[in-house]
Amino acid sequence: TSHPNEFTPRLIEAYAKVPQLVSHLHLPVQHGSDRILMAMKRGYTAMEYKSTVRKLRAIRPELALSSDFIVGFPGETEADFDKMMKLIDDCQFDASFSFIFSPRPGTPAAALHDDTPHEVKLARLQKLQAVIDGNVKRFGEALVGSTQRVLVEGASRRDASELMGRTACNRVVNFEGDARLVGRMTDLRITRSLAYTLRGEVPTRESASAAGALA
């Protein structure tokens, strides 16, 4: 994760030269309206942010991108919100942390006039999250049938008798496997996409070779 202004050309270049960098990045944008970004004192425009994303995806087309969004910043109009939704459509985020603006005492934004009703802000937040959830579903379904290199982290949270790991694009995969795989990299065939996780299985030949290597 990085502030967009600090995500330099050298960092972008690293994605071409360092294969150990996984194909996932959290790059907080906060908004898609230049007017709101200026009020937030973010120091970049929506176009500059999207330029960084385009350069990254030219190097890593499979890059999964997540971000932060603040809905209902003081003075946000429907047109401002539409610009944020366009940025989300252009960048195709894989996940997000999105919230309704809440004033923090002592910050400049706390003193800004805010006349947008809470129910309007809530409706905007729900619309944003629905679009992101649609992306999550679509991207997950696209992985079904593929083989993904997974770092096995430990027992599954849903079923302690199973294991869980993460793909290079930071998707959680639950699967049946030998506990000795924990802490190792293994190839899994993705068999199913759920709301926010994947189901996988160790390919038959892989299972035999893995078991032999661990014995």
GROMACS .gro file of C-alpha atoms in nm:
model
  215
    1THR     CA    1   0.000   0.000   0.000
    2SER     CA    2   0.120   0.351  -0.076
    3HIS     CA    3   0.001   0.709  -0.116
    4PRO     CA    4  -0.049   0.756  -0.492
    5ASN     CA    5   0.198   1.048  -0.495
    6GLU     CA    6   0.464   0.819  -0.353
    7PHE     CA    7   0.402   0.540  -0.602
    8THR     CA    8   0.694   0.642  -0.819
    9PRO     CA    9   0.799   0.524  -1.168
   10ARG     CA   10   1.072   0.320  -0.996
   11LEU     CA   11   0.806   0.130  -0.799
   12ILE     CA   12   0.609   0.068  -1.117
   13GLU     CA   13   0.926  -0.057  -1.284
   14ALA     CA   14   0.983  -0.297  -0.994
   15TYR     CA   15   0.671  -0.487  -1.097
   16ALA     CA   16   0.847  -0.566  -1.425
   17LYS     CA   17   1.178  -0.664  -1.267
   18VAL     CA   18   1.089  -0.831  -0.937
   19PRO     CA   19   0.884  -1.149  -0.986
   20GLN     CA   20   0.852  -1.189  -0.608
   21LEU     CA   21   0.610  -0.894  -0.606
   22VAL     CA   22   0.265  -1.047  -0.609
   23SER     CA   23   0.003  -0.922  -0.854
   24HIS     CA   24  -0.195  -0.732  -0.595
   25LEU     CA   25  -0.177  -0.369  -0.485
   26HIS     CA   26  -0.374  -0.156  -0.241
   27LEU     CA   27  -0.357   0.202  -0.370
   28PRO     CA   28  -0.591   0.438  -0.177
   29VAL     CA   29  -0.758   0.691  -0.406
   30GLN     CA   30  -1.033   0.817  -0.168
   31HIS     CA   31  -1.241   0.982  -0.444
   32GLY     CA   32  -1.278   1.029  -0.819
   33SER     CA   33  -1.369   1.397  -0.836
   34ASP     CA   34  -1.079   1.639  -0.873
   35ARG     CA   35  -1.275   1.901  -0.679
   36ILE     CA   36  -1.318   1.668  -0.383
   37LEU     CA   37  -0.960   1.540  -0.406
   38MET     CA   38  -0.843   1.900  -0.386
   39ALA     CA   39  -1.063   1.963  -0.081
   40MET     CA   40  -0.914   1.650   0.075
   41LYS     CA   41  -0.566   1.789  -0.002
   42ARG     CA   42  -0.469   1.461  -0.166
   43GLY     CA   43  -0.231   1.626  -0.411
   44TYR     CA   44  -0.323   1.441  -0.731
   45THR     CA   45  -0.602   1.428  -0.988
   46ALA     CA   46  -0.818   1.136  -1.091
   47MET     CA   47  -0.639   1.131  -1.428
   48GLU     CA   48  -0.299   1.111  -1.260
   49TYR     CA   49  -0.420   0.822  -1.045
   50LYS     CA   50  -0.558   0.637  -1.348
   51SER     CA   51  -0.232   0.696  -1.534
   52THR     CA   52  -0.046   0.510  -1.259
   53VAL     CA   53  -0.293   0.222  -1.283
   54ARG     CA   54  -0.260   0.205  -1.663
   55LYS     CA   55   0.119   0.189  -1.639
   56LEU     CA   56   0.100  -0.088  -1.379
   57ARG     CA   57  -0.143  -0.295  -1.581
   58ALA     CA   58   0.069  -0.254  -1.894
   59ILE     CA   59   0.334  -0.445  -1.698
   60ARG     CA   60   0.102  -0.675  -1.499
   61PRO     CA   61  -0.229  -0.719  -1.687
   62GLU     CA   62  -0.350  -0.957  -1.415
   63LEU     CA   63  -0.289  -0.706  -1.133
   64ALA     CA   64  -0.564  -0.705  -0.869
   65LEU     CA   65  -0.623  -0.356  -0.733
   66SER     CA   66  -0.798  -0.253  -0.413
   67SER     CA   67  -0.854   0.096  -0.274
   68ASP     CA   68  -1.015   0.321  -0.013
   69PHE     CA   69  -1.317   0.543  -0.077
   70ILE     CA   70  -1.485   0.814   0.128
   71VAL     CA   71  -1.847   0.883   0.032
   72GLY     CA   72  -2.025   1.202   0.133
   73PHE     CA   73  -1.725   1.428   0.188
   74PRO     CA   74  -1.856   1.780   0.269
   75GLY     CA   75  -1.979   1.944  -0.050
   76GLU     CA   76  -1.996   1.622  -0.252
   77THR     CA   77  -2.257   1.659  -0.526
   78GLU     CA   78  -2.422   1.391  -0.735
   79ALA     CA   79  -2.186   1.490  -1.019
   80ASP     CA   80  -1.886   1.438  -0.788
   81PHE     CA   81  -2.015   1.097  -0.690
   82ASP     CA   82  -2.068   1.005  -1.057
   83LYS     CA   83  -1.702   1.086  -1.122
   84MET     CA   84  -1.600   0.850  -0.844
   85MET     CA   85  -1.816   0.575  -0.995
   86LYS     CA   86  -1.653   0.636  -1.335
   87LEU     CA   87  -1.308   0.598  -1.181
   88ILE     CA   88  -1.421   0.270  -1.024
   89ASP     CA   89  -1.546   0.152  -1.363
   90ASP     CA   90  -1.224   0.260  -1.536
   91CYS     CA   91  -0.991   0.098  -1.281
   92GLN     CA   92  -1.196  -0.219  -1.212
   93PHE     CA   93  -1.110  -0.251  -0.845
   94ASP     CA   94  -1.105  -0.601  -0.700
   95ALA     CA   95  -1.192  -0.491  -0.344
   96SER     CA   96  -1.238  -0.175  -0.141
   97PHE     CA   97  -1.260  -0.024   0.204
   98SER     CA   98  -1.539   0.231   0.168
   99PHE     CA   99  -1.698   0.452   0.430
  100ILE     CA  100  -1.929   0.747   0.478
  101PHE     CA  101  -1.736   1.061   0.576
  102SER     CA  102  -1.725   1.128   0.948
  103PRO     CA  103  -1.563   1.447   1.085
  104ARG     CA  104  -1.258   1.406   1.303
  105PRO     CA  105  -1.209   1.680   1.563
  106GLY     CA  106  -0.915   1.907   1.489
  107THR     CA  107  -0.900   1.833   1.116
  108PRO     CA  108  -0.974   2.101   0.851
  109ALA     CA  109  -1.255   1.888   0.705
  110ALA     CA  110  -1.439   1.891   1.038
  111ALA     CA  111  -1.514   2.261   0.989
  112LEU     CA  112  -1.649   2.228   0.635
  113HIS     CA  113  -2.018   2.287   0.571
  114ASP     CA  114  -2.201   1.960   0.508
  115ASP     CA  115  -2.563   1.972   0.397
  116THR     CA  116  -2.597   1.633   0.226
  117PRO     CA  117  -2.859   1.417   0.407
  118HIS     CA  118  -2.728   1.098   0.565
  119GLU     CA  119  -2.974   0.884   0.368
  120VAL     CA  120  -2.829   1.021   0.042
  121LYS     CA  121  -2.477   0.938   0.157
  122LEU     CA  122  -2.589   0.589   0.259
  123ALA     CA  123  -2.753   0.527  -0.080
  124ARG     CA  124  -2.433   0.636  -0.255
  125LEU     CA  125  -2.222   0.407  -0.037
  126GLN     CA  126  -2.451   0.111  -0.108
  127LYS     CA  127  -2.432   0.178  -0.482
  128LEU     CA  128  -2.052   0.193  -0.471
  129GLN     CA  129  -2.023  -0.126  -0.268
  130ALA     CA  130  -2.264  -0.310  -0.499
  131VAL     CA  131  -2.044  -0.230  -0.798
  132ILE     CA  132  -1.729  -0.345  -0.616
  133ASP     CA  133  -1.906  -0.664  -0.504
  134GLY     CA  134  -1.999  -0.727  -0.868
  135ASN     CA  135  -1.632  -0.695  -0.963
  136VAL     CA  136  -1.531  -0.936  -0.687
  137LYS     CA  137  -1.782  -1.193  -0.814
  138ARG     CA  138  -1.681  -1.153  -1.177
  139PHE     CA  139  -1.307  -1.172  -1.110
  140GLY     CA  140  -1.353  -1.476  -0.886
  141GLU     CA  141  -1.558  -1.660  -1.147
  142ALA     CA  142  -1.288  -1.589  -1.406
  143LEU     CA  143  -1.040  -1.787  -1.193
  144VAL     CA  144  -1.252  -2.104  -1.187
  145GLY     CA  145  -1.078  -2.380  -1.379
  146SER     CA  146  -0.737  -2.214  -1.359
  147THR     CA  147  -0.437  -2.332  -1.161
  148GLN     CA  148  -0.310  -2.080  -0.908
  149ARG     CA  149   0.012  -2.073  -0.708
  150VAL     CA  150  -0.098  -2.040  -0.345
  151LEU     CA  151   0.085  -1.964  -0.022
  152VAL     CA  152  -0.072  -2.197   0.237
  153GLU     CA  153  -0.123  -1.999   0.559
  154GLY     CA  154  -0.294  -2.243   0.795
  155ALA     CA  155  -0.629  -2.388   0.892
  156SER     CA  156  -0.940  -2.257   0.721
  157ARG     CA  157  -1.151  -2.021   0.931
  158ARG     CA  158  -1.467  -2.190   0.808
  159ASP     CA  159  -1.356  -2.548   0.864
  160ALA     CA  160  -1.058  -2.631   1.085
  161SER     CA  161  -1.018  -2.965   0.906
  162GLU     CA  162  -0.931  -2.778   0.584
  163LEU     CA  163  -0.651  -2.544   0.486
  164MET     CA  164  -0.651  -2.193   0.348
  165GLY     CA  165  -0.403  -1.996   0.144
  166ARG     CA  166  -0.376  -1.687  -0.075
  167THR     CA  167  -0.323  -1.652  -0.447
  168ALA     CA  168  -0.083  -1.398  -0.597
  169CYS     CA  169  -0.385  -1.169  -0.645
  170ASN     CA  170  -0.467  -1.198  -0.271
  171ARG     CA  171  -0.773  -1.420  -0.302
  172VAL     CA  172  -0.834  -1.662  -0.013
  173VAL     CA  173  -0.863  -2.026  -0.124
  174ASN     CA  174  -1.001  -2.298   0.104
  175PHE     CA  175  -0.914  -2.658   0.023
  176GLU     CA  176  -0.858  -3.008   0.159
  177GLY     CA  177  -0.490  -3.083   0.204
  178ASP     CA  178  -0.209  -3.218   0.418
  179ALA     CA  179  -0.128  -2.994   0.717
  180ARG     CA  180   0.239  -3.025   0.623
  181LEU     CA  181   0.168  -2.787   0.334
  182VAL     CA  182   0.130  -2.495   0.578
  183GLY     CA  183   0.398  -2.234   0.513
  184ARG     CA  184   0.467  -2.366   0.165
  185MET     CA  185   0.375  -2.269  -0.189
  186THR     CA  186   0.153  -2.513  -0.375
  187ASP     CA  187  -0.046  -2.520  -0.697
  188LEU     CA  188  -0.423  -2.544  -0.660
  189ARG     CA  189  -0.690  -2.589  -0.923
  190ILE     CA  190  -0.973  -2.343  -0.856
  191THR     CA  191  -1.303  -2.531  -0.856
  192ARG     CA  192  -1.555  -2.277  -0.730
  193SER     CA  193  -1.598  -1.907  -0.662
  194LEU     CA  194  -1.791  -1.792  -0.355
  195ALA     CA  195  -1.878  -1.440  -0.240
  196TYR     CA  196  -1.530  -1.342  -0.121
  197THR     CA  197  -1.332  -1.667  -0.129
  198LEU     CA  198  -1.244  -1.950  -0.365
  199ARG     CA  199  -1.257  -2.326  -0.339
  200GLY     CA  200  -0.963  -2.523  -0.469
  201GLU     CA  201  -0.812  -2.867  -0.485
  202VAL     CA  202  -0.462  -3.008  -0.515
  203PRO     CA  203  -0.435  -3.164  -0.862
  204THR     CA  204  -0.400  -3.542  -0.836
  205ARG     CA  205  -0.041  -3.567  -0.962
  206GLU     CA  206   0.057  -3.262  -0.757
  207SER     CA  207  -0.088  -3.424  -0.445
  208ALA     CA  208   0.127  -3.733  -0.488
  209SER     CA  209   0.447  -3.539  -0.559
  210ALA     CA  210   0.381  -3.295  -0.275
  211ALA     CA  211   0.325  -3.575  -0.029
  212GLY     CA  212   0.649  -3.739  -0.144
  213ALA     CA  213   0.844  -3.415  -0.108
  214LEU     CA  214   0.713  -3.361   0.244
  215ALA     CA  215   0.773  -3.717   0.363
   0.00000   0.00000   0.00000
